[in-house]
PDB file of C-alpha atoms in Angstrom:
ATOM      1  CA  MET A   2     100.246 114.074 109.861  1.00 43.00           C
ATOM      2  CA  THR A   3     102.174 110.667 109.136  1.00 58.00           C
ATOM      3  CA  SER A   4     104.076 109.172 112.313  1.00 71.00           C
ATOM      4  CA  LEU A   5     107.531 109.162 112.144  1.00 88.00           C
ATOM      5  CA  MET A   6     109.459 105.839 112.297  1.00 90.00           C
ATOM      6  CA  GLN A   7     112.468 104.761 114.438  1.00 94.00           C
ATOM      7  CA  CYS A   8     115.688 104.132 112.850  1.00 94.00           C
ATOM      8  CA  ASP A   9     115.714 100.678 114.286  1.00 94.00           C
ATOM      9  CA  THR A  10     112.385  99.930 113.124  1.00 96.00           C
ATOM     10  CA  TYR A  11     113.482 100.836 109.551  1.00 95.00           C
ATOM     11  CA  ILE A  12     116.536  98.795 109.649  1.00 96.00           C
ATOM     12  CA  SER A  13     114.386  95.725 110.586  1.00 96.00           C
ATOM     13  CA  MET A  14     112.633  96.199 107.363  1.00 97.00           C
ATOM     14  CA  VAL A  15     115.577  95.062 105.186  1.00 98.00           C
ATOM     15  CA  GLY A  16     114.174  92.545 102.555  1.00 98.00           C
ATOM     16  CA  GLN A  17     110.805  94.046 102.415  1.00 98.00           C
ATOM     17  CA  ASP A  18     108.845  95.965 100.114  1.00 98.00           C
ATOM     18  CA  ILE A  19     108.472  99.410 101.674  1.00 97.00           C
ATOM     19  CA  GLY A  20     106.276 101.486  99.492  1.00 97.00           C
ATOM     20  CA  VAL A  21     104.713 102.316  96.451  1.00 98.00           C
ATOM     21  CA  SER A  22     104.358 105.865  94.997  1.00 98.00           C
ATOM     22  CA  ASP A  23     101.081 107.235  93.242  1.00 98.00           C
ATOM     23  CA  TRP A  24     100.785 107.422  89.598  1.00 98.00           C
ATOM     24  CA  HIS A  25     102.396 110.336  87.561  1.00 98.00           C
ATOM     25  CA  LEU A  26     101.646 111.667  84.067  1.00 98.00           C
ATOM     26  CA  VAL A  27     104.276 111.804  81.787  1.00 98.00           C
ATOM     27  CA  ASP A  28     103.208 114.095  79.153  1.00 98.00           C
ATOM     28  CA  GLN A  29     104.759 115.533  76.155  1.00 98.00           C
ATOM     29  CA  LYS A  30     105.152 118.956  78.033  1.00 98.00           C
ATOM     30  CA  ARG A  31     106.861 117.409  80.821  1.00 98.00           C
ATOM     31  CA  ILE A  32     109.451 115.935  78.430  1.00 98.00           C
ATOM     32  CA  ASP A  33     109.779 119.125  76.316  1.00 98.00           C
ATOM     33  CA  VAL A  34     110.524 120.870  79.749  1.00 98.00           C
ATOM     34  CA  PHE A  35     113.060 118.314  80.768  1.00 98.00           C
ATOM     35  CA  ALA A  36     114.620 118.556  77.093  1.00 98.00           C
ATOM     36  CA  ASP A  37     114.992 122.489  77.620  1.00 98.00           C
ATOM     37  CA  ALA A  38     116.591 121.954  80.992  1.00 98.00           C
ATOM     38  CA  THR A  39     119.158 119.466  79.959  1.00 98.00           C
ATOM     39  CA  GLU A  40     119.917 120.780  76.493  1.00 97.00           C
ATOM     40  CA  ASP A  41     118.972 117.270  74.941  1.00 97.00           C
ATOM     41  CA  GLN A  42     116.750 117.816  72.163  1.00 97.00           C
ATOM     42  CA  GLN A  43     117.185 114.402  70.419  1.00 97.00           C
ATOM     43  CA  PHE A  44     114.027 113.970  68.163  1.00 98.00           C
ATOM     44  CA  ILE A  45     112.930 110.752  69.866  1.00 98.00           C
ATOM     45  CA  HIS A  46     112.146 113.140  72.792  1.00 98.00           C
ATOM     46  CA  ILE A  47     110.551 116.255  71.308  1.00 98.00           C
ATOM     47  CA  ASP A  48     109.133 115.522  67.725  1.00 98.00           C
ATOM     48  CA  PRO A  49     106.136 113.643  67.811  1.00 97.00           C
ATOM     49  CA  ALA A  50     105.921 113.362  63.788  1.00 97.00           C
ATOM     50  CA  ARG A  51     109.466 112.133  63.243  1.00 98.00           C
ATOM     51  CA  ALA A  52     109.302 109.895  66.445  1.00 98.00           C
ATOM     52  CA  LYS A  53     106.276 108.002  65.179  1.00 97.00           C
ATOM     53  CA  ALA A  54     108.447 106.734  62.308  1.00 97.00           C
ATOM     54  CA  THR A  55     110.738 105.020  64.908  1.00 97.00           C
ATOM     55  CA  PRO A  56     110.324 101.569  66.737  1.00 96.00           C
ATOM     56  CA  PHE A  57     108.963 103.298  69.470  1.00 96.00           C
ATOM     57  CA  GLY A  58     105.959 104.802  67.566  1.00 97.00           C
ATOM     58  CA  SER A  59     105.906 107.959  69.721  1.00 97.00           C
ATOM     59  CA  THR A  60     108.256 110.333  71.793  1.00 98.00           C
ATOM     60  CA  ILE A  61     109.743 108.772  74.618  1.00 98.00           C
ATOM     61  CA  ALA A  62     110.889 110.390  77.955  1.00 98.00           C
ATOM     62  CA  HIS A  63     114.432 110.674  78.471  1.00 98.00           C
ATOM     63  CA  GLY A  64     115.999 107.942  80.728  1.00 98.00           C
ATOM     64  CA  PHE A  65     117.340 110.583  83.199  1.00 98.00           C
ATOM     65  CA  LEU A  66     113.881 112.152  83.446  1.00 98.00           C
ATOM     66  CA  THR A  67     112.433 108.630  84.654  1.00 98.00           C
ATOM     67  CA  THR A  68     115.482 108.614  86.763  1.00 98.00           C
ATOM     68  CA  SER A  69     114.759 112.147  88.330  1.00 97.00           C
ATOM     69  CA  LEU A  70     111.214 111.108  88.881  1.00 98.00           C
ATOM     70  CA  ILE A  71     112.316 108.640  91.358  1.00 98.00           C
ATOM     71  CA  SER A  72     112.749 111.511  94.046  1.00 96.00           C
ATOM     72  CA  VAL A  73     109.017 112.498  93.744  1.00 97.00           C
ATOM     73  CA  PHE A  74     108.078 108.968  94.163  1.00 98.00           C
ATOM     74  CA  SER A  75     110.256 108.484  97.240  1.00 97.00           C
ATOM     75  CA  TYR A  76     108.536 111.522  99.020  1.00 96.00           C
ATOM     76  CA  GLU A  77     105.163 109.853  98.617  1.00 96.00           C
ATOM     77  CA  ALA A  78     106.176 106.422  99.239  1.00 97.00           C
ATOM     78  CA  LEU A  79     109.190 105.838 101.431  1.00 96.00           C
ATOM     79  CA  PRO A  80     108.683 105.802 105.357  1.00 95.00           C
ATOM     80  CA  LYS A  81     109.661 108.922 107.031  1.00 95.00           C
ATOM     81  CA  LEU A  82     111.960 108.617 109.871  1.00 96.00           C
ATOM     82  CA  ASP A  83     112.285 110.452 113.112  1.00 95.00           C
ATOM     83  CA  GLN A  84     114.923 112.955 113.979  1.00 95.00           C
ATOM     84  CA  VAL A  85     116.388 113.336 110.268  1.00 96.00           C
ATOM     85  CA  ALA A  86     118.728 116.438 109.634  1.00 97.00           C
ATOM     86  CA  MET A  87     119.145 115.607 105.907  1.00 97.00           C
ATOM     87  CA  ASN A  88     119.003 112.838 103.213  1.00 96.00           C
ATOM     88  CA  VAL A  89     121.685 112.858 100.856  1.00 96.00           C
ATOM     89  CA  ASN A  90     121.688 111.020  97.516  1.00 96.00           C
ATOM     90  CA  TYR A  91     124.791 108.887  97.422  1.00 97.00           C
ATOM     91  CA  GLY A  92     124.117 107.404  93.596  1.00 97.00           C
ATOM     92  CA  PHE A  93     122.911 104.210  92.021  1.00 97.00           C
ATOM     93  CA  ASP A  94     124.123 100.679  91.334  1.00 96.00           C
ATOM     94  CA  LYS A  95     122.932  98.651  88.578  1.00 94.00           C
ATOM     95  CA  LEU A  96     120.745 101.125  86.949  1.00 98.00           C
ATOM     96  CA  ARG A  97     118.936  99.817  83.835  1.00 98.00           C
ATOM     97  CA  PHE A  98     116.676 101.305  81.465  1.00 98.00           C
ATOM     98  CA  VAL A  99     114.312  98.201  80.716  1.00 98.00           C
ATOM     99  CA  SER A 100     111.546 100.058  78.747  1.00 98.00           C
ATOM    100  CA  PRO A 101     110.723 103.200  77.140  1.00 98.00           C
ATOM    101  CA  VAL A 102     108.239 105.748  78.629  1.00 98.00           C
ATOM    102  CA  LYS A 103     106.235 106.943  76.080  1.00 98.00           C
ATOM    103  CA  ALA A 104     104.676 110.166  76.085  1.00 98.00           C
ATOM    104  CA  GLY A 105     101.075 110.342  77.785  1.00 98.00           C
ATOM    105  CA  VAL A 106     101.644 107.310  80.154  1.00 98.00           C
ATOM    106  CA  GLN A 107     101.712 107.181  83.623  1.00 98.00           C
ATOM    107  CA  VAL A 108     104.711 105.934  86.035  1.00 98.00           C
ATOM    108  CA  ARG A 109     105.143 105.028  89.555  1.00 98.00           C
ATOM    109  CA  GLY A 110     107.898 103.973  91.857  1.00 98.00           C
ATOM    110  CA  HIS A 111     107.978 100.739  93.769  1.00 98.00           C
ATOM    111  CA  PHE A 112     110.439 100.452  96.663  1.00 98.00           C
ATOM    112  CA  SER A 113     112.009  97.551  98.507  1.00 98.00           C
ATOM    113  CA  LEU A 114     114.877  98.102 101.326  1.00 98.00           C
ATOM    114  CA  LYS A 115     117.746  95.871 100.528  1.00 98.00           C
ATOM    115  CA  GLU A 116     120.266  97.161 103.148  1.00 98.00           C
ATOM    116  CA  ALA A 117     120.087  99.513 106.043  1.00 97.00           C
ATOM    117  CA  THR A 118     123.509  99.931 107.987  1.00 96.00           C
ATOM    118  CA  LEU A 119     124.233 102.437 110.620  1.00 95.00           C
ATOM    119  CA  ARG A 120     127.725 103.417 109.733  1.00 94.00           C
ATOM    120  CA  LYS A 121     128.020 106.217 112.453  1.00 93.00           C
ATOM    121  CA  PRO A 122     126.107 106.720 115.430  1.00 89.00           C
ATOM    122  CA  LYS A 123     124.153 109.540 113.252  1.00 95.00           C
ATOM    123  CA  GLU A 124     124.541 108.095 109.678  1.00 97.00           C
ATOM    124  CA  LEU A 125     122.585 105.662 108.079  1.00 97.00           C
ATOM    125  CA  PHE A 126     123.478 103.965 104.760  1.00 98.00           C
ATOM    126  CA  THR A 127     120.793 102.612 102.869  1.00 98.00           C
ATOM    127  CA  ARG A 128     120.385 100.822  99.311  1.00 98.00           C
ATOM    128  CA  VAL A 129     116.863 100.735  98.035  1.00 98.00           C
ATOM    129  CA  GLY A 130     115.692  98.715  95.267  1.00 98.00           C
ATOM    130  CA  VAL A 131     113.498 100.953  93.216  1.00 98.00           C
ATOM    131  CA  SER A 132     111.602  99.771  90.171  1.00 98.00           C
ATOM    132  CA  VAL A 133     109.673 102.497  87.897  1.00 98.00           C
ATOM    133  CA  GLU A 134     106.602 100.789  86.579  1.00 98.00           C
ATOM    134  CA  ILE A 135     104.532 101.835  83.592  1.00 98.00           C
ATOM    135  CA  GLU A 136     101.028 101.621  83.639  1.00 98.00           C
ATOM    136  CA  GLY A 137      99.370  98.836  81.942  1.00 97.00           C
ATOM    137  CA  GLU A 138     102.886  97.390  80.860  1.00 97.00           C
ATOM    138  CA  SER A 139     104.537  94.051  82.235  1.00 97.00           C
ATOM    139  CA  LYS A 140     108.135  95.541  82.082  1.00 98.00           C
ATOM    140  CA  PRO A 141     109.191  98.424  84.051  1.00 98.00           C
ATOM    141  CA  ALA A 142     110.721 101.430  82.705  1.00 98.00           C
ATOM    142  CA  LEU A 143     113.834 101.450  84.848  1.00 98.00           C
ATOM    143  CA  VAL A 144     115.254  99.313  87.687  1.00 98.00           C
ATOM    144  CA  ALA A 145     118.102 100.139  90.246  1.00 98.00           C
ATOM    145  CA  ASP A 146     119.708 100.105  93.292  1.00 98.00           C
ATOM    146  CA  TRP A 147     119.295 103.712  94.984  1.00 98.00           C
ATOM    147  CA  LEU A 148     121.877 104.597  97.590  1.00 98.00           C
ATOM    148  CA  ALA A 149     121.495 107.048 100.039  1.00 97.00           C
ATOM    149  CA  LEU A 150     122.864 108.679 103.364  1.00 98.00           C
ATOM    150  CA  THR A 151     120.514 109.780 106.199  1.00 97.00           C
ATOM    151  CA  TYR A 152     121.960 112.216 108.752  1.00 97.00           C
ATOM    152  CA  PHE A 153     120.191 112.112 112.236  1.00 96.00           C
ATOM    153  CA  VAL A 154     120.191 115.153 114.585  1.00 95.00           C
TER     154      VAL A 154
END
């Protein structure tokens, strides 16, 4: 079991890289399931034959699919805080889709702590820089500032 970090220790990490997730495959099946769930059936996501003729050369993941994987990455990579009652996604600032995620590639999340402020005795606001890296590529798929609230017991 991973040891839990105290809130003040976490706050002291502002300005540092705080974690990198494992690699995760974004295959056509995952893209198709996401397309069904979101009803976004654009051919560049679900039709390999037609997508081959685009500048991408293959199907690509939805930008929102890439964004949604940040949660999975965070569970693997971010430090676990002690005495947490719940974490709440507060949104994103400066979210940009830099490079397409082609079907069949692996991606991972890289996190840095940009801000951590105890707003109330039991409420921590955080701004975490996240970059979704594409294996073997120099440019990331996505960069953003992820905002969250952590509530303590």
